[in-house]
Short mmCIF file of C-alpha atoms in Angstrom, two decimals:
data_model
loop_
_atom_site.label_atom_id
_atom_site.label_comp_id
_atom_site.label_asym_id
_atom_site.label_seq_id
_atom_site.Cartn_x
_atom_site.Cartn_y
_atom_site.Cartn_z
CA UNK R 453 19.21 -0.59 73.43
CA UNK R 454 20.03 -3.27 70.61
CA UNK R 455 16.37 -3.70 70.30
CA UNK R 456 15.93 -0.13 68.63
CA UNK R 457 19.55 -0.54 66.98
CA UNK R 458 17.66 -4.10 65.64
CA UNK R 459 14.68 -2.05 64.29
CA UNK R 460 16.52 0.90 63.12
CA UNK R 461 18.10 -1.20 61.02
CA UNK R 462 15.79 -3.05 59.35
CA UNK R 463 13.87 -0.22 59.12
CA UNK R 464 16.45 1.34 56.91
CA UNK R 465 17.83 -1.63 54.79
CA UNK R 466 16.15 -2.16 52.01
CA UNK R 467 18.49 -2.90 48.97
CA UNK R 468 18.66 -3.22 45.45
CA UNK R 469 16.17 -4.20 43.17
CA UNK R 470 15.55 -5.01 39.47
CA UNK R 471 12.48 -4.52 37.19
CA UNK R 472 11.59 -5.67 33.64
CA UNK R 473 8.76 -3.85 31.83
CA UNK R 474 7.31 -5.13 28.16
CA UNK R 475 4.88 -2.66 26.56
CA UNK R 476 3.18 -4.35 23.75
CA UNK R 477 4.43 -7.97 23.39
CA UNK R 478 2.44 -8.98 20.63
CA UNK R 479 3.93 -6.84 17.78
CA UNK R 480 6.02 -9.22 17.83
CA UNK R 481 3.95 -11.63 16.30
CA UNK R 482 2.47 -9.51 13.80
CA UNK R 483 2.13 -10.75 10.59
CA UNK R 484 3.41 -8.49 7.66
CA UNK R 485 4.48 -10.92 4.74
CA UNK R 486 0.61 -10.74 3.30
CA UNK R 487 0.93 -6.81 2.42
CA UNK R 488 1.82 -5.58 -1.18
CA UNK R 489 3.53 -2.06 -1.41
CA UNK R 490 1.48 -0.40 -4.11
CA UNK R 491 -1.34 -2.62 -3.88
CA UNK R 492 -2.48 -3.48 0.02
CA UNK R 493 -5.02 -0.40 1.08
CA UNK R 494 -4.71 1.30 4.57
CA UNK R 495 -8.72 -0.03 4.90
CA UNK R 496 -6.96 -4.16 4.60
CA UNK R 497 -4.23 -3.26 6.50
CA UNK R 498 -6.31 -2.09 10.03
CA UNK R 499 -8.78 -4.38 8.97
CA UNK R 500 -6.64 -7.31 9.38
CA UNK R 501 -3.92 -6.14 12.40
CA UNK R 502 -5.70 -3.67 13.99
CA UNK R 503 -4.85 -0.20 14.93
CA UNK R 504 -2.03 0.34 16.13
CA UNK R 505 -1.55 0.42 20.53
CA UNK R 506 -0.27 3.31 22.49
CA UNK R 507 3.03 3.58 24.08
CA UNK R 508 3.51 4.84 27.23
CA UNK R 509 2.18 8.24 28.55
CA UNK R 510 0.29 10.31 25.81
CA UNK R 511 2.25 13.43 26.24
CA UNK R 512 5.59 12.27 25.68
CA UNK R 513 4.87 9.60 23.09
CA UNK R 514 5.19 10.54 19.43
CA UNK R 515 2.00 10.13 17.18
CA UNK R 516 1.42 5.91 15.96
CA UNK R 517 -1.54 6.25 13.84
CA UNK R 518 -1.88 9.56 10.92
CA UNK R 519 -3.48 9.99 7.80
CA UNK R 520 0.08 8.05 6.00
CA UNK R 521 1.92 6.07 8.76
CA UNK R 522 0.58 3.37 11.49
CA UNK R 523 3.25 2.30 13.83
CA UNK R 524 3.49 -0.65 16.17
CA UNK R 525 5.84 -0.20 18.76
CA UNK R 526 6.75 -3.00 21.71
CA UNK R 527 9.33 -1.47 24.21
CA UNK R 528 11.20 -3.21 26.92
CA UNK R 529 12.04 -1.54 30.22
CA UNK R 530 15.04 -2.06 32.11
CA UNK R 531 14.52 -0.55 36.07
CA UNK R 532 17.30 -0.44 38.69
CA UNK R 533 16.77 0.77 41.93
CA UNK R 534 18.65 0.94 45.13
CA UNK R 535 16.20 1.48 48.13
CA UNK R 536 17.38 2.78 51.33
CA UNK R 537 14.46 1.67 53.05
CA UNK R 538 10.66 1.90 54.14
CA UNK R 539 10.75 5.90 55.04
CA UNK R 540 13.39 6.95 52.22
CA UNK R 541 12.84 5.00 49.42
CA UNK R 542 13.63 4.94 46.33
CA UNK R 543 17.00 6.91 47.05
CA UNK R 544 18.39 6.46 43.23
CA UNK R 545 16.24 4.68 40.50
CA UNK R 546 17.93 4.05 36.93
CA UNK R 547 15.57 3.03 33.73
CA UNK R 548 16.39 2.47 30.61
CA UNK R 549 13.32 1.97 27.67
CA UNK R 550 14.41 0.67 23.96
CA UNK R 551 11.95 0.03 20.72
CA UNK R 552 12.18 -4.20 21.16
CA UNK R 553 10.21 -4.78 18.08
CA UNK R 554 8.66 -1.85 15.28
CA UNK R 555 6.34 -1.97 12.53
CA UNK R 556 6.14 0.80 10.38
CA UNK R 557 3.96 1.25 7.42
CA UNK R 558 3.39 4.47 5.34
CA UNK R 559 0.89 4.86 2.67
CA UNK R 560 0.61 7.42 -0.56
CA UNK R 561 -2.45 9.73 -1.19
CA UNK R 562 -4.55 7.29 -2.87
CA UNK R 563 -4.35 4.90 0.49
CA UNK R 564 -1.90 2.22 -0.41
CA UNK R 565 1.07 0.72 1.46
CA UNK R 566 4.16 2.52 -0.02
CA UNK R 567 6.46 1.48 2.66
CA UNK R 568 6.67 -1.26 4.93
CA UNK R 569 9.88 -1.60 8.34
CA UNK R 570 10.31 -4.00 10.50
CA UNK R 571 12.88 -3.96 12.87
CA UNK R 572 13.43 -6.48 16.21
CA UNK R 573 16.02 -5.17 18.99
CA UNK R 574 17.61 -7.41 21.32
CA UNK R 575 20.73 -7.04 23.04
CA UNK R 576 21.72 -3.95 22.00
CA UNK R 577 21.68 -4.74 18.36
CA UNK R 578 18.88 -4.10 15.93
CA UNK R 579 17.88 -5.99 13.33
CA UNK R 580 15.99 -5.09 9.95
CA UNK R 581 13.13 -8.24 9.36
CA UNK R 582 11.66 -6.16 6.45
CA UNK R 583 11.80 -3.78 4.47
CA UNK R 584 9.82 -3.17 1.48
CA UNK R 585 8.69 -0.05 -1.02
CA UNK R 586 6.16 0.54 -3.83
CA UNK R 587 8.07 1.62 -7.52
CA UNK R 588 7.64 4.87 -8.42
#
């Protein structure tokens, strides 16, 4: 009898767990002092960072790359869940997903940077790194 009470119960424990998730590390290291608003093209600017990378699942992630804005996003993940055990598991799972680090750069009709944002989130507190705009 405390044989199956033994592996009833370790077939049900399972317990807590916590997961970290980083989309995208490297926007963090993108370089951005080099660009001119009203001067550096939308050619330079993918020629030299790239096109922006996708963000999670395509259906519920908002458009990165148009015909006037490229967007870099990094997010960071925060998972929590409690696990009752190998048959019934995950019983509740808690995630939380916040922008870590943005680039944003918009462009005019003739193909120039007229806006450049950068913004770096950690802790709960955002910070602007940039932020720069062509005269009128």
């Amino acid at each position: 009898m405390r044989a199956w009470a033994v592996l009833l119960a370790a077939a049900l424990c399972g317990g807590c767990s916590f997961s970290r998730v980083r989309t995208n590390p490297e926007v963090a290291g993108l370089e951005t002092a080099w660009i001119v608003p009203g001067e550096t093209t939308y050619r330079e600017v993918v020629g030299r960072l790239g096109m922006p990378p996708p963000v999670g699942s395509a259906d519920s992630a908002p458009a990165y790359v148009s015909d006037d804005t490229l967007h870099w996003v990094s997010t960071d993940s925060r998972i929590f869940e409690l696990k009752v055990g190998y048959v019934v598991s995950p019983i509740f799972r808690r995630s939380r997903t916040v922008a870590a680090d943005d680039v944003l750069i918009r462009f005019d009709e003739a193909g120039r940077v007229r806006l450049v944002s950068r913004t770096r989130r950690r802790g709960g507190e955002t910070t602007v790194l940039d932020f720069r705009e062509a005269r009128p």
